[in-house]
Structure formats: structure tokens, C-alpha cells
CSV table of C-alpha atoms in Angstrom, one decimal:
chain,number,residue,atom,x,y,z
A,1,MET,CA,155.8,111.5,154.9
A,2,THR,CA,152.6,113.4,155.0
A,3,ARG,CA,149.6,111.6,153.7
A,4,GLN,CA,147.7,113.4,151.0
A,5,ALA,CA,143.9,113.9,151.3
A,6,THR,CA,141.9,111.8,148.9
A,7,PRO,CA,140.0,113.9,146.4
A,8,GLU,CA,136.2,113.6,146.7
A,9,PRO,CA,135.0,111.1,144.0
A,10,PRO,CA,132.8,112.6,141.3
A,11,VAL,CA,129.1,112.2,141.4
A,12,SER,CA,128.0,109.4,139.1
A,13,GLY,CA,128.2,110.4,135.5
A,14,GLU,CA,129.9,113.7,136.2
A,15,ALA,CA,133.5,114.9,135.7
A,16,ALA,CA,135.7,115.4,138.7
A,17,GLU,CA,136.7,118.9,139.7
A,18,PRO,CA,140.5,119.3,140.3
A,19,PRO,CA,141.4,120.6,143.7
A,20,SER,CA,142.3,124.2,144.0
A,21,HIS,CA,144.1,126.2,146.7
A,22,GLY,CA,143.2,129.5,148.5
A,23,VAL,CA,139.9,131.1,147.7
A,24,PRO,CA,137.5,128.7,145.9
A,25,ARG,CA,137.0,129.3,142.2
A,26,PHE,CA,133.4,129.8,141.1
A,27,GLY,CA,133.2,126.3,139.6
A,28,GLU,CA,134.4,124.7,142.8
A,29,LEU,CA,132.0,126.7,144.9
A,30,LEU,CA,129.1,125.8,142.6
A,31,ARG,CA,129.9,122.1,142.8
A,32,ARG,CA,130.2,122.3,146.6
A,33,HIS,CA,126.8,123.9,147.0
A,34,ARG,CA,125.2,121.4,144.6
A,35,ILE,CA,126.6,118.4,146.4
A,36,ASP,CA,125.7,119.9,149.8
A,37,ARG,CA,122.1,119.9,148.6
A,38,GLY,CA,122.3,116.4,147.2
A,39,ALA,CA,121.5,117.4,143.6
A,40,THR,CA,123.0,116.1,140.4
A,41,GLN,CA,123.9,118.4,137.5
A,42,ARG,CA,120.7,117.3,135.8
A,43,GLN,CA,118.6,118.1,138.8
A,44,LEU,CA,120.2,121.5,139.2
A,45,ALA,CA,119.6,122.2,135.5
A,46,ASP,CA,115.9,121.4,136.0
A,47,LEU,CA,115.7,123.6,139.0
A,48,SER,CA,117.5,126.6,137.6
A,49,THR,CA,116.5,126.3,133.8
A,50,VAL,CA,120.2,126.5,133.0
A,51,SER,CA,121.5,123.7,130.6
A,52,VAL,CA,123.4,120.7,132.0
A,53,ARG,CA,126.3,121.5,129.7
A,54,ALA,CA,126.5,125.1,131.1
A,55,ILE,CA,126.6,123.8,134.6
A,56,ARG,CA,129.2,121.1,133.7
A,57,ASP,CA,131.4,123.7,132.0
A,58,LEU,CA,131.2,126.1,134.9
A,59,GLU,CA,132.1,123.3,137.4
A,60,LEU,CA,135.1,122.2,135.2
A,61,GLY,CA,136.3,125.8,134.8
A,62,LYS,CA,135.7,125.9,131.1
A,63,ALA,CA,133.5,129.0,131.4
A,64,HIS,CA,135.3,131.6,133.4
A,65,ARG,CA,132.9,134.6,133.1
A,66,PRO,CA,129.3,133.4,133.5
A,67,ARG,CA,126.6,135.9,132.7
A,68,ARG,CA,125.0,137.6,135.7
A,69,ASP,CA,121.5,136.2,134.8
A,70,THR,CA,123.0,132.7,134.6
A,71,VAL,CA,124.5,133.1,138.0
A,72,GLN,CA,121.3,134.4,139.5
A,73,LEU,CA,119.3,131.5,138.0
A,74,ILE,CA,121.7,128.9,139.5
A,75,ALA,CA,121.6,130.7,142.8
A,76,GLU,CA,117.8,130.4,142.8
A,77,GLY,CA,118.0,126.8,141.8
A,78,LEU,CA,120.3,126.1,144.7
A,79,GLY,CA,118.1,128.1,147.1
A,80,LEU,CA,120.9,130.4,148.1
A,81,THR,CA,120.0,133.5,150.2
A,82,GLY,CA,121.7,136.2,152.3
A,83,GLN,CA,125.5,136.0,152.7
A,84,GLU,CA,125.7,132.7,150.8
A,85,ARG,CA,124.1,134.2,147.8
A,86,ALA,CA,126.3,137.4,147.9
A,87,HIS,CA,129.5,135.3,148.2
A,88,PHE,CA,128.3,133.0,145.4
A,89,GLU,CA,127.6,135.9,143.0
A,90,LYS,CA,130.9,137.6,144.0
A,91,ALA,CA,132.8,134.5,143.2
A,92,ALA,CA,131.5,134.5,139.7
A,93,GLY,CA,134.2,137.0,138.8
A,94,GLY,CA,134.4,140.6,137.9
A,95,SER,CA,132.3,141.5,140.9
A,96,ALA,CA,134.2,144.6,142.0
A,97,ASN,CA,134.4,146.0,138.5
A,98,GLU,CA,130.7,145.3,137.8
A,99,LEU,CA,129.7,146.9,141.1
A,100,LYS,CA,131.8,150.0,140.4
A,101,LEU,CA,130.4,150.3,136.9
A,102,SER,CA,126.7,150.0,138.1
A,103,TYR,CA,127.4,152.5,140.9
A,104,GLU,CA,129.1,155.1,138.8
A,105,THR,CA,127.1,155.0,135.6
A,106,GLY,CA,124.2,156.8,137.3
A,107,PRO,CA,122.6,157.3,140.7
A,108,VAL,CA,121.3,153.8,141.8
A,109,PRO,CA,117.6,154.1,142.4
A,110,PRO,CA,115.7,152.6,145.4
A,111,PRO,CA,113.1,149.9,144.9
A,112,ALA,CA,109.9,151.2,143.2
A,113,PRO,CA,106.9,151.6,145.6
A,114,MET,CA,103.8,149.5,144.8
A,115,ASP,CA,101.3,152.2,145.9
A,116,THR,CA,100.9,155.9,146.9
A,117,LEU,CA,101.9,156.8,150.4
A,118,VAL,CA,99.1,158.2,152.5
A,119,GLY,CA,99.3,160.6,155.4
A,120,ARG,CA,103.0,160.8,155.9
A,121,GLU,CA,103.9,164.1,154.1
A,122,ALA,CA,105.2,165.9,157.2
A,123,GLU,CA,107.5,162.9,158.2
A,124,VAL,CA,108.9,162.5,154.6
A,125,TRP,CA,109.6,166.2,154.3
A,126,MET,CA,111.3,166.5,157.6
A,127,LEU,CA,113.5,163.4,157.4
A,128,GLY,CA,114.2,163.9,153.7
A,129,ASP,CA,115.4,167.4,154.4
A,130,LEU,CA,117.6,166.4,157.3
A,131,LEU,CA,119.2,163.5,155.4
A,132,GLY,CA,119.5,165.4,152.2
A,133,THR,CA,121.4,168.3,153.7
A,134,GLY,CA,123.6,166.0,155.7
A,135,ASN,CA,122.5,167.5,159.0
A,136,LEU,CA,121.7,164.0,160.1
A,137,ARG,CA,123.7,161.0,158.9
A,138,LEU,CA,122.2,158.2,160.9
A,139,VAL,CA,118.5,157.9,161.4
A,140,SER,CA,116.5,154.9,162.7
A,141,ILE,CA,112.7,154.8,162.0
A,142,THR,CA,111.2,152.7,164.8
A,143,GLY,CA,107.7,151.6,165.6
A,144,LEU,CA,105.2,148.8,165.9
A,145,PRO,CA,105.0,146.0,163.3
A,146,GLY,CA,102.7,147.2,160.4
A,147,ILE,CA,103.1,150.9,161.2
A,148,GLY,CA,104.7,151.6,157.8
A,149,LYS,CA,108.4,151.9,158.5
A,150,SER,CA,109.5,150.3,155.2
A,151,ARG,CA,107.0,152.2,153.2
A,152,ILE,CA,108.1,155.6,154.5
A,153,ALA,CA,111.7,154.6,154.0
A,154,LEU,CA,110.9,153.9,150.4
A,155,GLU,CA,109.4,157.4,150.0
A,156,ILE,CA,112.3,159.1,151.7
A,157,ALA,CA,114.8,157.2,149.6
A,158,GLY,CA,112.8,158.1,146.4
A,159,PHE,CA,112.8,161.8,147.5
A,160,LEU,CA,116.5,161.9,148.1
A,161,HIS,CA,117.2,160.1,144.8
A,162,ARG,CA,115.0,162.5,142.8
A,163,GLU,CA,115.8,165.8,144.6
A,164,HIS,CA,119.4,165.3,145.7
A,165,ARG,CA,120.5,162.7,143.1
A,166,LEU,CA,121.7,160.4,145.8
A,167,PRO,CA,122.6,156.8,144.9
A,168,VAL,CA,120.5,154.5,147.1
A,169,LEU,CA,122.0,151.3,148.5
A,170,TRP,CA,119.0,149.3,149.7
A,171,SER,CA,119.5,146.2,151.8
A,172,SER,CA,116.5,144.3,153.3
A,173,ALA,CA,116.6,141.7,156.0
A,174,PRO,CA,115.7,138.2,154.9
A,175,THR,CA,112.4,138.5,156.9
A,176,GLN,CA,111.2,141.5,154.8
A,177,SER,CA,108.4,141.2,152.2
A,178,CYS,CA,109.2,140.8,148.5
A,179,ALA,CA,108.1,144.4,148.0
A,180,THR,CA,111.5,145.6,149.1
A,181,ARG,CA,113.7,142.6,148.3
A,182,ASP,CA,115.6,141.4,145.1
A,183,THR,CA,115.5,144.9,143.7
A,184,GLY,CA,117.2,146.5,140.8
A,185,SER,CA,120.1,147.6,143.0
A,186,GLU,CA,121.4,144.0,143.2
A,187,PRO,CA,124.2,143.0,143.5
A,188,LEU,CA,124.9,146.2,145.5
A,189,SER,CA,122.4,145.2,148.2
A,190,GLY,CA,123.9,141.8,148.4
A,191,LEU,CA,127.3,143.4,149.0
A,192,VAL,CA,125.8,145.6,151.8
A,193,GLY,CA,124.1,142.7,153.5
A,194,ALA,CA,127.1,140.4,153.4
A,195,ALA,CA,129.4,143.1,154.7
A,196,LEU,CA,127.3,144.3,157.6
A,197,ASN,CA,125.3,141.3,158.7
A,198,LEU,CA,125.9,139.2,161.7
A,199,PRO,CA,127.2,136.6,162.2
A,200,ALA,CA,130.0,138.0,160.1
A,201,ALA,CA,131.5,135.7,157.4
A,202,ALA,CA,135.3,135.2,157.1
A,203,ALA,CA,135.2,137.4,154.0
A,204,ALA,CA,133.3,140.2,155.8
A,205,VAL,CA,136.5,142.3,156.3
A,206,THR,CA,137.2,142.2,152.6
A,207,LEU,CA,133.6,143.1,151.7
A,208,GLN,CA,133.6,146.0,154.1
A,209,ALA,CA,136.7,147.4,152.5
A,210,GLU,CA,135.2,147.0,149.1
A,211,LEU,CA,132.1,148.8,150.3
A,212,ARG,CA,134.1,151.7,151.7
A,213,THR,CA,136.0,151.9,148.5
A,214,LEU,CA,132.9,151.8,146.4
A,215,VAL,CA,131.1,154.6,148.3
A,216,GLY,CA,134.2,156.8,149.1
A,217,ASP,CA,133.2,160.4,149.8
A,218,GLN,CA,130.3,160.4,147.4
A,219,PRO,CA,127.0,161.5,149.0
A,220,THR,CA,125.0,158.2,149.2
A,221,LEU,CA,122.0,156.9,151.1
A,222,LEU,CA,122.2,153.4,152.6
A,223,VAL,CA,118.9,151.9,153.8
A,224,MET,CA,119.0,149.0,156.2
A,225,ASP,CA,115.4,147.8,156.1
A,226,GLY,CA,113.9,145.5,158.7
A,227,TYR,CA,117.2,144.7,160.5
A,228,GLU,CA,117.4,144.3,164.2
A,229,ARG,CA,120.3,145.4,166.4
A,230,ALA,CA,121.4,141.8,167.0
A,231,GLY,CA,121.7,141.1,163.3
A,232,ILE,CA,124.0,144.0,162.4
A,233,ASP,CA,127.8,144.5,162.9
A,234,ALA,CA,127.5,147.8,164.6
A,235,THR,CA,131.2,148.3,164.7
A,236,ALA,CA,131.5,147.8,160.9
A,237,LEU,CA,128.5,150.2,160.3
A,238,ALA,CA,130.1,152.9,162.5
A,239,ALA,CA,133.4,152.5,160.7
A,240,LEU,CA,131.7,152.8,157.4
A,241,LEU,CA,130.0,156.1,158.4
A,242,GLN,CA,133.4,157.4,159.7
A,243,HIS,CA,135.2,156.5,156.5
A,244,CYS,CA,132.6,157.6,154.0
A,245,ARG,CA,131.9,161.1,155.0
A,246,GLY,CA,129.1,161.7,152.5
A,247,LEU,CA,127.2,158.6,153.5
A,248,ARG,CA,123.8,158.8,155.2
A,249,VAL,CA,122.2,155.7,156.8
A,250,LEU,CA,118.5,155.2,157.2
A,251,ILE,CA,117.5,152.2,159.4
A,252,THR,CA,114.0,150.7,159.9
A,253,ALA,CA,113.7,148.5,163.0
A,254,ARG,CA,111.5,147.7,165.9
A,255,THR,CA,113.9,149.4,168.3
A,256,PRO,CA,116.9,151.7,167.8
A,257,PHE,CA,120.5,150.4,167.3
A,258,GLN,CA,121.8,152.9,170.0
A,259,LEU,CA,124.9,153.8,167.9
A,260,PRO,CA,126.8,157.1,168.4
A,261,GLY,CA,125.1,159.9,166.5
A,262,GLU,CA,121.9,157.9,165.9
A,263,ARG,CA,118.7,159.9,165.8
A,264,GLU,CA,115.7,157.8,166.6
A,265,PHE,CA,112.4,158.7,164.9
A,266,PRO,CA,109.4,156.7,166.4
A,267,LEU,CA,106.8,156.4,163.7
A,268,ALA,CA,103.3,157.1,165.0
A,269,PRO,CA,100.1,155.6,163.6
A,270,LEU,CA,98.1,157.5,161.0
A,271,ALA,CA,95.8,160.3,162.3
A,272,VAL,CA,92.4,159.0,163.3
A,273,PRO,CA,89.1,160.9,163.2
A,274,GLY,CA,87.6,162.4,166.3
A,275,GLU,CA,84.2,161.4,167.7
A,276,ARG,CA,82.2,163.9,165.6
A,277,ALA,CA,84.5,164.1,162.6
A,278,GLU,CA,81.9,162.5,160.3
A,279,ALA,CA,79.9,165.8,160.3
A,280,ASN,CA,82.0,167.0,157.4
A,281,LEU,CA,82.6,164.2,154.8
A,282,ASN,CA,85.2,166.2,152.8
A,283,GLU,CA,87.3,166.7,155.9
A,284,LEU,CA,86.8,163.2,157.1
A,285,ALA,CA,87.9,161.8,153.7
A,286,GLU,CA,91.3,163.6,154.0
A,287,ILE,CA,92.2,162.1,157.5
A,288,GLY,CA,95.1,159.7,157.0
A,289,SER,CA,93.5,156.5,158.4
A,290,VAL,CA,90.2,157.1,156.6
A,291,LYS,CA,91.9,157.9,153.3
A,292,LEU,CA,93.9,154.7,153.5
A,293,LEU,CA,91.0,152.5,154.6
A,294,THR,CA,88.6,153.7,151.9
A,295,ARG,CA,91.3,153.6,149.2
A,296,CYS,CA,92.0,149.9,150.0
A,297,ILE,CA,88.3,148.8,150.0
A,298,ALA,CA,87.9,146.7,146.8
A,299,ARG,CA,84.1,146.6,146.8
A,300,PRO,CA,82.6,147.9,143.6
A,301,GLY,CA,80.5,151.0,144.1
A,302,PHE,CA,81.8,151.6,147.6
A,303,ARG,CA,82.1,155.3,148.7
A,304,LEU,CA,82.2,157.2,151.8
A,305,THR,CA,78.7,158.5,152.7
A,306,THR,CA,76.8,160.1,155.6
A,307,ALA,CA,75.3,156.6,156.3
A,308,ASN,CA,78.6,154.7,156.6
A,309,ALA,CA,80.8,157.5,157.9
A,310,PRO,CA,80.3,156.8,161.6
A,311,ALA,CA,81.2,153.2,161.2
A,312,ILE,CA,84.3,154.0,159.1
A,313,SER,CA,85.4,156.6,161.7
A,314,ALA,CA,85.0,154.1,164.5
A,315,LEU,CA,86.9,151.4,162.6
A,316,CYS,CA,89.8,153.7,162.1
A,317,ARG,CA,89.8,154.6,165.8
A,318,LEU,CA,89.5,151.0,167.0
A,319,LEU,CA,92.4,149.9,164.8
A,320,ASP,CA,94.5,152.9,165.9
A,321,GLY,CA,95.3,154.1,162.4
A,322,ILE,CA,97.9,151.3,161.9
A,323,PRO,CA,98.3,150.9,158.2
A,324,ASP,CA,98.6,147.1,158.0
A,325,SER,CA,95.5,146.6,160.2
A,326,LEU,CA,93.5,149.1,158.1
A,327,GLN,CA,94.4,147.3,154.9
A,328,LEU,CA,93.5,143.9,156.5
A,329,ALA,CA,90.1,145.3,157.6
A,330,ALA,CA,89.5,146.7,154.1
A,331,SER,CA,89.7,143.2,152.6
A,332,TRP,CA,86.6,142.2,154.7
A,333,PHE,CA,84.4,144.8,152.9
A,334,MET,CA,84.0,142.2,150.2
A,335,VAL,CA,81.6,140.3,152.5
A,336,TYR,CA,80.6,142.7,155.3
A,337,THR,CA,79.1,146.2,155.5
A,338,ALA,CA,81.0,148.8,157.5
A,339,GLU,CA,78.5,148.5,160.3
A,340,THR,CA,78.7,144.7,160.5
A,341,LEU,CA,82.5,144.7,160.4
A,342,LEU,CA,82.6,147.3,163.1
A,343,GLU,CA,80.7,145.0,165.4
A,344,TYR,CA,83.2,142.2,164.8
A,345,VAL,CA,86.1,144.5,165.4
A,346,ARG,CA,84.5,145.7,168.7
A,347,THR,CA,84.2,142.1,169.8
A,348,ASP,CA,87.8,141.1,169.0
A,349,PRO,CA,90.0,143.7,167.3
A,350,PHE,CA,93.0,141.4,167.4
A,351,ALA,CA,91.3,139.2,164.8
A,352,PHE,CA,92.0,142.0,162.3
A,353,VAL,CA,95.7,142.7,163.1
A,354,THR,CA,98.9,140.7,162.4
A,355,ASP,CA,100.3,138.2,164.8
A,356,ASP,CA,103.5,140.3,165.0
A,357,LEU,CA,101.6,143.3,166.2
A,358,ARG,CA,99.7,141.4,168.8
A,359,THR,CA,102.9,139.8,170.1
A,360,SER,CA,104.7,143.1,170.1
A,361,LEU,CA,102.0,144.9,172.1
A,362,ARG,CA,101.9,142.0,174.6
A,363,THR,CA,105.7,142.1,175.0
A,364,GLU,CA,105.7,145.9,175.6
A,365,LEU,CA,102.8,145.6,178.2
A,366,ALA,CA,104.7,142.8,180.0
A,367,ALA,CA,107.8,145.0,180.2
A,368,LEU,CA,106.0,147.6,182.4
A,369,ASP,CA,106.2,147.2,186.1
A,370,HIS,CA,103.1,146.8,188.3
A,371,ASP,CA,102.7,150.5,189.0
A,372,GLU,CA,103.1,151.4,185.4
A,373,ARG,CA,100.6,148.9,184.2
A,374,ALA,CA,98.1,150.2,186.9
A,375,LEU,CA,98.6,153.8,185.7
A,376,LEU,CA,98.3,152.8,182.1
A,377,GLY,CA,94.9,151.1,183.0
A,378,ARG,CA,93.7,154.3,184.6
A,379,LEU,CA,94.9,156.4,181.6
A,380,GLY,CA,93.1,154.0,179.3
A,381,GLU,CA,89.8,154.9,180.9
A,382,LEU,CA,90.2,158.5,179.5
A,383,ASP,CA,89.6,159.4,175.9
A,384,SER,CA,92.7,161.6,176.1
A,385,TRP,CA,95.0,162.8,178.9
A,386,SER,CA,97.7,165.4,179.6
A,387,MET,CA,100.9,165.4,181.6
A,388,SER,CA,99.0,166.8,184.6
A,389,ASP,CA,96.6,163.8,184.4
A,390,VAL,CA,99.6,161.5,184.6
A,391,SER,CA,100.9,163.3,187.6
A,392,ARG,CA,97.5,163.3,189.3
A,393,LEU,CA,96.7,159.6,188.7
A,394,GLY,CA,100.2,158.3,189.3
A,395,HIS,CA,101.3,160.6,192.0
A,396,ARG,CA,104.6,161.2,190.1
A,397,GLU,CA,106.9,164.1,189.9
A,398,PRO,CA,107.2,165.9,186.5
A,399,ALA,CA,110.4,164.1,185.5
A,400,GLY,CA,108.8,160.7,186.3
A,401,CYS,CA,105.7,161.6,184.3
A,402,ALA,CA,107.8,162.7,181.4
A,403,ARG,CA,109.8,159.5,181.4
A,404,LEU,CA,106.7,157.3,181.5
A,405,VAL,CA,104.9,159.1,178.7
A,406,ARG,CA,108.0,159.1,176.6
A,407,ARG,CA,108.3,155.4,177.2
A,408,LEU,CA,104.7,154.8,176.2
A,409,LEU,CA,105.2,156.8,173.0
A,410,MET,CA,108.5,155.3,172.0
A,411,HIS,CA,107.2,151.8,172.4
A,412,GLY,CA,104.0,152.4,170.6
A,413,MET,CA,101.5,152.0,173.4
A,414,ALA,CA,100.3,155.6,173.3
A,415,ARG,CA,99.9,158.3,170.7
A,416,THR,CA,99.5,162.1,170.5
A,417,SER,CA,95.8,163.1,170.5
A,418,ALA,CA,94.3,166.0,168.5
A,419,GLY,CA,97.5,167.0,166.8
A,420,PRO,CA,101.2,166.9,167.8
A,421,ASP,CA,101.1,170.3,169.5
A,422,SER,CA,98.0,169.8,171.6
A,423,GLY,CA,99.8,168.4,174.7
A,424,HIS,CA,97.3,165.6,174.9
A,425,PHE,CA,97.8,161.9,174.5
A,426,ALA,CA,95.8,158.7,174.2
A,427,VAL,CA,96.4,155.0,175.0
A,428,LEU,CA,96.0,152.8,171.9
A,429,GLU,CA,92.7,151.1,171.6
A,430,LEU,CA,94.5,147.8,171.1
A,431,VAL,CA,96.4,148.3,174.3
A,432,LYS,CA,93.2,149.0,176.2
A,433,TYR,CA,91.8,145.7,174.8
A,434,LEU,CA,94.9,143.8,176.1
A,435,GLY,CA,93.9,144.5,179.8
A,436,PRO,CA,90.5,142.7,179.7
A,437,GLU,CA,92.0,140.0,177.4
A,438,ARG,CA,94.8,139.3,179.9
A,439,ARG,CA,92.3,139.2,182.8
A,440,SER,CA,90.1,136.9,180.9
A,441,ALA,CA,93.0,134.6,180.1
A,442,LEU,CA,93.9,134.5,183.8
A,443,HIS,CA,90.4,133.6,184.8
A,444,ARG,CA,90.4,130.8,182.3
A,445,LEU,CA,93.6,129.4,183.7
A,446,GLU,CA,92.2,129.6,187.2
A,447,ASP,CA,89.1,127.8,186.2
A,448,GLU,CA,91.1,125.1,184.5
A,449,ALA,CA,93.3,124.7,187.5
A,450,ALA,CA,90.2,124.4,189.8
A,451,SER,CA,88.6,121.8,187.7
């Protein structure tokens, strides 16, 4: 005779939940999450602002169709995120019908941007046109941390939603900022994340089928923001593209996913002014990096003048036109003049960039072999350089020169100089700084070892 498992005793003062079979009902799932977190019904009520009676009725199965806002409040109280939250909301009942209704009542919009995009008009037009016409169906925007990948994806998604009436399914990785998370497209984005994330949950196959059914052949844009290749089920994403022939996928990531049919678009920094660009203030003010920096300066009465233009120009060059770095530098104008801030940036530019950017540049530099690092050092001594300079300095054949320059561009260590059609390039100022910084660190280690 088979011994029956003993039901879990109820938490003190709470009603027991009868066992169920198969897929857990919402009430059982709610109770399981609550107990896993060591919370009583009263404590969960305090955390979620949902009444104790409502939580008790849900756990007992007396309330079968909880309101969506109630489910979301409880999920917040439980601290559920990612796949756990998507499964929790799905278990509340009516998920497929609600998703279908929200998807079909009108084109689902992307998250609303928090500011105006600066200096990316050409990129938005090109990628928006290619994705809108369906000439490209899988695009990955890659680049350094802080380069503006998520922001340009927002702009492209908004363009496709307005001009082509495409529904936008937006899914952000858990590491992304709140600016592109918990958007109005929930629970659609929760479904996307749970269906395509790795490690895949047991219900992933069902969720993938639900997503394929939902999209069908309708022209749709799916944005996977901030994911990395190791966190995405590439097979499921490829199958989704194959099944849903009107689907376009836009990925923002540090590196490409390397999927069949993927077109990588490395996002360059914003344009920076030349050495004598401050001679014409009107033209200087319209250069992307200068426009972003001056717009973000929250100092009453500040304006671009002939007096501060040289310092503003130099700041944009030293910070390589990287949007996040420019915005961080702009915050220091509350206490420093442009000239004083420039001196600090010249001394240590990495004090004015994010840790992610610094780490990424160090990683890319370490990935170069000895000859490549030596050549990069020689190129860094030039204000700008051409392919012939690479060949002359590195004694490489044309194909070898092209591969190296492409590698530097794709991994964000160099940029085009004086316009995309000039045939000239420049090493990032931050990369130039890494060489002396690395040598200084080695000298310190040698001194410490000697002592």
C-alpha cells in the first residue's frame, strides 16, 4: 500500500489549502510563493497593500478571477521578477484572452522616451526604413555601455509604431534601467521574456507557442533590450522568426547574437567637434556631442559662449561623444566651470564615466594580442589615421589592415573621423588613456613587490 504524502500544515492562524493536481492553481501558487518567503498573510497584505481577506480568499480559491492590478500588487509584495512574475501573472487566469485582446484592440505602443534624442537622425531613418519595409527582419544594435543603444531602439520603435502602425512587443533584461521596464505593454513583455529567456522554464514551450499564435503573420516589432547572447534561447527566437513571417526583431546588446540572417549595427559615439570648431558657435552648437552636453547642463544662466566654447569642445572630445559620459559630466557644472572641469577630466577621464564602460574598454584592450596593442598605441599617437597609415605602421597586407580596423570599430575602440565617408579614423581618447594607466598600474605592482 502506497503511503500518502502528508499535506503541509497551515501557517498559524490561516486556512489550509487543499492539494491540487497538475498545473498549480493561482491560489496554490500564491501560497507557495508566500511561504517560500517566510511571510504570513498579514505581512504580505502590508507589503502589497492588498487586504488580508483578499489574499485569504485567493489562496482558498474563493476568488477565481483576480483583477490585474491586484495580481501586480501582490507580485510586487512578493518581490517576483522575470519568469517567476510572468508565470505568476499567467496563472491568475484569462491570460491568453487578455493578451489577445490587448494585442488586437490597437497597435501596442513602445515605452515612452523620457527625453529628445540627439544626433541620431541618420541611424533612426536608416534602421527604421529597413525594418519598416521588412527588408531586414533581425537587427542587433551593438556598442559600448552608455553609447545609447536602448535610447535609439526606443526612437526606432516609436517611428515604426507611428509610421507603419506596427505593434511593439518590448522586453527588457532585468539589468536594464527603469526607463524601459514595467511598461504599458505588460503583460505582453512578460510573456516575451518568459518564452525566450534562458534558462528556459518548464512552461517555456507552451509560452513560445502562445507567443507564435499571438503574433501570427501580423507585421510586428519585437525589441529585446539589453539581453546578452547567453541569456536568450536562440533556437526559440529563430523559430519565432520563421513561424511569424511579419515579425521584425530589434536587439540591443554588447555583442551580436550571431543568428542566421542577423544584421549587426555597431553604434558609434556622437560626433565630436574638431580642434577649431569653436570658431563658429552656431555650427558648434549643432554638433551631436555639444548639443547633448549643453542641453544636460542644469546650471541657471549657462549658455555656450566664445569664452567657454574651447573647453566645451575639448570635454566632448576627451569623453569621446559617449552620451552617458557627457550626461555625467554635465552634472558637475553645478559646482565647476567648464575650464575647471576640463582640467579634472584631463587628469582622470575615467572618473567621469561609468564602471561598466571602463570595464568594457579594459576587456576589449586585453583581448588584443601583443602586436595589435602595439599598433593601437602607435595609432593613438595620431590625431587621425587612414588604412595606409595602418599598413605603414603595422607592416600588414590590406586584408590584415581591414580586419584590424573593423575589429577596432566593431568593439568600440576606434571611431570614424571627420565624417563617415572620409576614410579616416581615430582611436578613442579613453582607450589612449588606458595605455598609460595600465603602465602606471604595472609600475605600482613592481614597486610593491620590490618593497
